[in-house]
Short mmCIF file of C-alpha atoms and ligand atoms in Angstrom, two decimals:
data_model
loop_
_atom_site.label_atom_id
_atom_site.label_comp_id
_atom_site.label_asym_id
_atom_site.label_seq_id
_atom_site.Cartn_x
_atom_site.Cartn_y
_atom_site.Cartn_z
CA MET P 926 -4.95 3.75 -13.45
CA ASN P 927 -1.58 3.14 -15.04
CA GLU P 928 -2.11 1.41 -18.41
CA THR P 929 1.46 1.80 -19.67
CA VAL P 930 3.06 -0.53 -17.12
CA ARG P 931 2.22 -4.18 -17.70
CA LEU P 932 1.25 -5.80 -14.39
CA PHE P 933 -0.42 -8.96 -15.68
CA THR P 934 0.75 -11.52 -18.21
CA GLU P 935 -1.04 -11.96 -21.55
CA ASP P 936 -3.18 -14.73 -20.05
CA GLY P 937 -4.21 -12.53 -17.10
CA LYS P 938 -1.85 -13.89 -14.40
CA ARG P 939 0.19 -11.82 -11.98
CA LEU P 940 3.76 -11.23 -13.11
CA ASP P 941 5.21 -13.38 -10.32
CA GLY P 942 2.85 -16.23 -11.23
CA ARG P 943 0.56 -15.90 -8.20
CA SER P 944 -3.20 -16.09 -8.38
CA PHE P 945 -5.15 -12.98 -7.32
CA ASP P 946 -5.87 -14.39 -3.87
CA GLN P 947 -2.39 -15.79 -3.20
CA MET P 948 0.13 -14.35 -0.76
CA ARG P 949 3.84 -14.51 -1.28
CA LYS P 950 5.76 -17.23 0.55
CA VAL P 951 5.71 -16.57 4.30
CA ARG P 952 8.18 -17.71 6.94
CA MET P 953 7.89 -16.93 10.66
CA GLU P 954 10.05 -17.74 13.62
CA VAL P 955 9.75 -16.85 17.28
CA GLY P 956 12.52 -16.30 19.87
CA VAL P 957 15.21 -15.46 17.32
CA LEU P 958 17.12 -12.89 19.42
CA ASP P 959 18.78 -13.49 22.81
CA LYS P 960 19.15 -10.01 24.27
CA CYS P 961 15.52 -8.99 24.52
CA ASP P 962 12.48 -10.44 26.28
CA GLY P 963 10.65 -11.51 23.14
CA SER P 964 11.41 -11.58 19.44
CA ALA P 965 10.21 -12.75 16.06
CA TYR P 966 11.33 -12.84 12.47
CA ILE P 967 9.09 -12.77 9.42
CA GLU P 968 9.73 -13.11 5.71
CA LEU P 969 7.02 -12.26 3.22
CA GLY P 970 8.51 -12.84 -0.21
CA LYS P 971 11.65 -10.71 -0.14
CA THR P 972 10.46 -8.54 2.76
CA LYS P 973 12.46 -9.40 5.89
CA ILE P 974 11.65 -8.06 9.35
CA PHE P 975 12.76 -8.54 12.94
CA ALA P 976 10.59 -7.53 15.90
CA ALA P 977 11.95 -7.26 19.43
CA VAL P 978 10.17 -6.59 22.74
CA TYR P 979 11.47 -5.44 26.13
CA GLY P 980 9.37 -5.36 29.24
CA PRO P 981 7.22 -4.85 31.09
CA LYS P 982 9.87 -2.75 32.84
CA GLU P 983 10.02 0.48 34.81
CA ALA P 984 8.94 3.44 32.64
CA HIS P 985 11.67 5.99 31.83
CA PRO P 986 11.64 8.92 32.08
CA ARG P 987 9.54 8.44 35.19
CA HIS P 988 7.19 11.35 34.52
CA LEU P 989 5.84 9.36 31.54
CA ALA P 990 4.70 6.53 33.81
CA GLN P 991 0.93 6.07 34.07
CA PRO P 992 -0.48 5.14 37.49
CA HIS P 993 -3.05 2.68 36.13
CA ARG P 994 -1.41 1.10 33.12
CA ALA P 995 1.77 0.43 31.20
CA ILE P 996 2.82 2.70 28.35
CA LEU P 997 3.60 1.14 25.01
CA ASN P 998 6.63 2.50 23.17
CA CYS P 999 6.82 1.41 19.57
CA ARG P 1000 9.21 2.05 16.71
CA TYR P 1001 8.84 0.99 13.08
CA HIS P 1002 12.21 1.58 11.46
CA MET P 1003 13.67 0.75 8.06
CA ALA P 1004 17.35 -0.09 7.92
CA THR P 1005 19.30 2.26 5.64
CA PHE P 1006 20.09 -0.71 3.38
CA SER P 1007 16.52 -2.05 3.31
CA VAL P 1008 15.49 -0.18 0.15
CA SER P 1009 17.28 0.52 -3.15
CA ASP P 1010 17.73 4.28 -2.57
CA ARG P 1011 19.73 4.30 0.69
CA LYS P 1012 17.14 5.53 3.22
CA PRO P 1013 18.24 8.39 5.53
CA ALA P 1014 19.32 6.97 8.89
CA GLY P 1015 16.82 8.92 11.03
CA MET P 1016 13.07 8.50 11.24
CA THR P 1017 11.28 9.70 8.09
CA ARG P 1018 7.69 11.03 8.10
CA ARG P 1019 6.56 7.67 6.74
CA GLU P 1020 8.23 5.75 9.57
CA ILE P 1021 6.68 8.13 12.14
CA GLU P 1022 3.23 7.50 10.60
CA LEU P 1023 3.67 3.73 10.52
CA THR P 1024 4.98 3.73 14.09
CA LYS P 1025 1.80 5.55 15.13
CA VAL P 1026 -0.70 3.25 13.40
CA ILE P 1027 1.09 0.08 14.54
CA LYS P 1028 1.35 1.32 18.14
CA GLU P 1029 -2.33 2.27 18.24
CA GLY P 1030 -3.25 -1.14 16.84
CA LEU P 1031 -1.17 -3.10 19.34
CA GLU P 1032 -2.45 -0.97 22.24
CA THR P 1033 -5.95 -2.29 21.66
CA LEU P 1034 -4.75 -5.88 22.22
CA ILE P 1035 -2.37 -5.68 25.19
CA PHE P 1036 -3.69 -5.80 28.77
CA LEU P 1037 -1.74 -2.64 29.62
CA GLU P 1038 -3.68 -2.13 32.85
CA GLU P 1039 -2.00 -5.20 34.32
CA PHE P 1040 1.31 -3.33 34.53
CA PRO P 1041 0.86 0.10 36.17
CA ARG P 1042 3.83 2.51 36.01
CA SER P 1043 5.60 0.22 33.51
CA ALA P 1044 6.69 0.42 29.92
CA ILE P 1045 6.71 -2.12 27.12
CA ASP P 1046 9.01 -1.41 24.17
CA VAL P 1047 8.38 -2.82 20.71
CA PHE P 1048 10.97 -2.43 17.96
CA ILE P 1049 10.19 -3.35 14.36
CA GLU P 1050 13.28 -3.36 12.17
CA ILE P 1051 12.78 -3.65 8.43
CA ILE P 1052 15.89 -5.39 7.14
CA GLN P 1053 14.72 -5.65 3.55
CA ALA P 1054 11.63 -3.91 2.17
CA ASP P 1055 9.75 -5.31 -0.78
CA ALA P 1056 6.15 -4.19 -0.05
CA GLY P 1057 3.90 -5.16 2.84
CA THR P 1058 6.26 -4.02 5.59
CA ARG P 1059 3.69 -2.40 7.91
CA THR P 1060 1.41 -5.44 7.89
CA ALA P 1061 4.25 -7.97 8.17
CA GLY P 1062 5.74 -5.67 10.84
CA ILE P 1063 2.63 -5.71 13.05
CA THR P 1064 2.32 -9.50 12.51
CA ALA P 1065 5.90 -9.97 13.77
CA ALA P 1066 5.39 -7.50 16.64
CA SER P 1067 2.38 -9.39 17.99
CA LEU P 1068 4.42 -12.62 17.87
CA ALA P 1069 7.33 -10.97 19.72
CA LEU P 1070 4.90 -9.68 22.37
CA ALA P 1071 3.51 -13.19 22.83
CA ASP P 1072 7.08 -14.53 23.01
CA ALA P 1073 7.81 -12.01 25.79
CA GLY P 1074 4.80 -13.36 27.68
CA ILE P 1075 2.90 -10.07 27.51
CA PRO P 1076 -0.79 -10.81 28.09
CA MET P 1077 -2.90 -9.94 25.07
CA MET P 1078 -6.49 -10.47 24.02
CA ASP P 1079 -5.31 -12.07 20.80
CA LEU P 1080 -2.50 -12.14 18.29
CA CYS P 1081 -2.96 -10.02 15.21
CA ALA P 1082 -1.86 -10.57 11.65
CA GLY P 1083 -1.89 -8.23 8.70
CA ILE P 1084 -1.79 -8.25 4.93
CA ALA P 1085 -2.53 -5.72 2.19
CA VAL P 1086 -5.01 -5.91 -0.64
CA GLY P 1087 -4.27 -3.92 -3.79
CA LYS P 1088 -6.35 -2.81 -6.75
CA VAL P 1089 -4.31 -3.28 -9.86
CA GLN P 1090 -5.66 -2.36 -13.30
CA GLY P 1091 -9.19 -2.90 -12.00
CA LYS P 1092 -8.54 -6.22 -10.20
CA LEU P 1093 -8.22 -6.86 -6.48
CA VAL P 1094 -5.05 -8.72 -5.53
CA LEU P 1095 -3.95 -10.12 -2.18
CA ASP P 1096 -0.53 -9.06 -0.89
CA PRO P 1097 0.53 -6.69 -3.69
CA SER P 1098 4.14 -6.90 -4.85
CA GLU P 1099 6.23 -3.74 -4.87
CA GLU P 1100 5.39 -3.16 -8.56
CA GLU P 1101 1.67 -3.77 -8.00
CA ASP P 1102 1.75 -1.42 -5.02
CA LYS P 1103 3.61 1.27 -6.94
CA TYR P 1104 1.56 1.22 -10.13
CA GLY P 1105 -1.81 0.02 -8.78
CA GLU P 1106 -4.83 2.27 -8.15
CA ALA P 1107 -5.33 1.39 -4.49
CA ASP P 1108 -3.57 -0.28 -1.58
CA MET P 1109 -5.41 -1.31 1.60
CA PRO P 1110 -3.23 -2.65 4.42
CA ILE P 1111 -5.27 -4.33 7.12
CA ALA P 1112 -4.49 -6.17 10.36
CA ILE P 1113 -7.04 -8.22 12.28
CA ALA P 1114 -7.10 -10.05 15.59
CA PRO P 1115 -9.09 -13.03 14.29
CA ARG P 1116 -10.21 -14.71 17.51
CA ILE P 1117 -11.84 -11.54 18.83
CA ASN P 1118 -12.74 -10.44 15.30
CA SER P 1119 -11.29 -6.98 15.72
CA ILE P 1120 -9.71 -4.80 13.05
CA VAL P 1121 -6.58 -3.28 14.59
CA LEU P 1122 -5.17 -1.49 11.55
CA LEU P 1123 -6.89 -0.36 8.38
CA GLN P 1124 -5.58 2.17 5.89
CA LEU P 1125 -6.57 2.90 2.33
CA ASN P 1126 -4.41 4.62 -0.20
CA GLY P 1127 -6.45 5.25 -3.37
CA ARG P 1128 -10.13 4.54 -3.98
CA LEU P 1129 -12.35 1.50 -3.81
CA THR P 1130 -16.08 1.22 -4.40
CA ILE P 1131 -18.14 -0.16 -1.49
CA ASP P 1132 -18.39 -3.54 -3.22
CA GLU P 1133 -14.64 -3.58 -3.85
CA PHE P 1134 -14.04 -2.67 -0.22
CA LYS P 1135 -16.20 -5.61 0.94
CA GLU P 1136 -14.44 -7.97 -1.43
CA ALA P 1137 -11.01 -6.65 -0.36
CA LEU P 1138 -11.94 -7.19 3.28
CA SER P 1139 -12.95 -10.80 2.70
CA LEU P 1140 -9.81 -11.42 0.63
CA ALA P 1141 -7.70 -9.99 3.46
CA ARG P 1142 -9.58 -12.04 6.07
CA ARG P 1143 -8.75 -15.26 4.23
CA GLY P 1144 -5.07 -14.31 4.04
CA ILE P 1145 -5.05 -13.32 7.70
CA GLU P 1146 -6.57 -16.66 8.74
CA SER P 1147 -3.62 -18.48 7.18
CA LEU P 1148 -1.11 -16.04 8.71
CA TYR P 1149 -2.74 -16.61 12.11
CA GLU P 1150 -2.27 -20.37 11.71
CA LEU P 1151 1.41 -19.81 10.88
CA GLN P 1152 1.77 -17.57 13.94
CA ARG P 1153 0.32 -20.24 16.20
CA LYS P 1154 2.62 -22.83 14.64
CA ALA P 1155 5.67 -20.56 15.13
CA LEU P 1156 4.78 -20.11 18.81
CA LYS P 1157 4.17 -23.82 19.27
CA ASN P 1158 7.53 -24.59 17.62
CA LYS P 1159 9.29 -22.46 20.19
CA PHE P 1160 7.34 -23.59 23.21
CA ALA P 1161 6.80 -27.23 22.28
CA GLY P 1162 8.39 -29.44 24.89
CA ILE P 1163 7.98 -26.90 27.68
CA GLU P 1164 5.71 -28.64 30.13
CA GLU P 1165 2.44 -27.03 31.15
CA PRO P 1166 2.33 -26.03 34.82
CA GLU P 1167 0.44 -28.60 36.87
CA VAL P 1168 -2.97 -27.53 38.05
CA GLU P 1169 -3.65 -28.46 41.69
O1 LIG N 509 5.78 -1.42 3.09
P1 LIG N 509 4.33 -1.04 3.01
O2 LIG N 509 3.65 -1.68 1.82
O3 LIG N 509 3.60 -1.25 4.27
O4 LIG N 509 4.31 0.54 2.81
P2 LIG N 509 4.33 1.46 1.52
O5 LIG N 509 4.54 2.87 2.02
O6 LIG N 509 3.11 1.20 0.69
O7 LIG N 509 5.62 1.04 0.75
C1 LIG N 509 5.61 0.02 -0.21
C2 LIG N 509 7.02 -0.38 -0.53
O8 LIG N 509 7.70 0.69 -1.16
C3 LIG N 509 7.90 -0.72 0.67
O9 LIG N 509 7.63 -1.97 1.23
C4 LIG N 509 9.24 -0.65 0.00
O10 LIG N 509 9.47 -1.85 -0.73
C5 LIG N 509 9.07 0.53 -0.95
N1 LIG N 509 9.66 1.75 -0.34
C6 LIG N 509 10.91 2.12 -0.78
O11 LIG N 509 11.48 1.50 -1.68
N2 LIG N 509 11.53 3.22 -0.21
C7 LIG N 509 10.92 3.90 0.78
N3 LIG N 509 11.54 4.95 1.33
C8 LIG N 509 9.65 3.52 1.24
C9 LIG N 509 9.04 2.42 0.65
#
């Protein structure tokens, strides 16, 4: 625990004025890019992310094609200018790890078997990083997949819970993440009640873990509502096909 850095005000509030169970301001928009099949944009505080989807399309190189399902290609990437210390242009170990966990999470939701020999590409571009990029990234990716019309069991949304000087906080800020004792990013598909991503950096007791999970669930419920609204905003006005 880092006692030297002050992360709460004298009267026990978070430095940015939020309560312990409050997320930063969230903005979501669907269909923000023209040149891909599906796209989304998300802002979580100062974190800004685009997600873009291509496909389903023919898998390349062909030897990677699977006879009974589509393959999912995924890339989580931070723009060089997204962090204060100019990130190297290539993929860092961290980006390779986040690509892996996000891909594995999304794979559990997409009906890949509906598109044999095909590929679906998901790109997550972090334009500005200020904590919470993997969870906001997977939230945006699931919206972009829905925008592309890819059949999925459910959308998923993610948020982190941090432990900061002994207290659990929803959606840790960069400072809280950096100096806190634990950080637990989690993404859930709420309708099917499935956890699609769960990582834990640091330690929590079992009771803290349970409390963190319920804190995250509440945050995810509100993100899910915003996702549905963002999709409705794009598709409102498009008439439903008539059923014979
Ligand atoms: O972004 P997320 O919270 O999912 O992942 P993290 O590895 O816990 O990183 C927390 C934050 O540290 C990022 O969101 C960035 O704001 C910052 N960071 C950075 O400044 N430079 C990096 N190379 C990596 C992360």
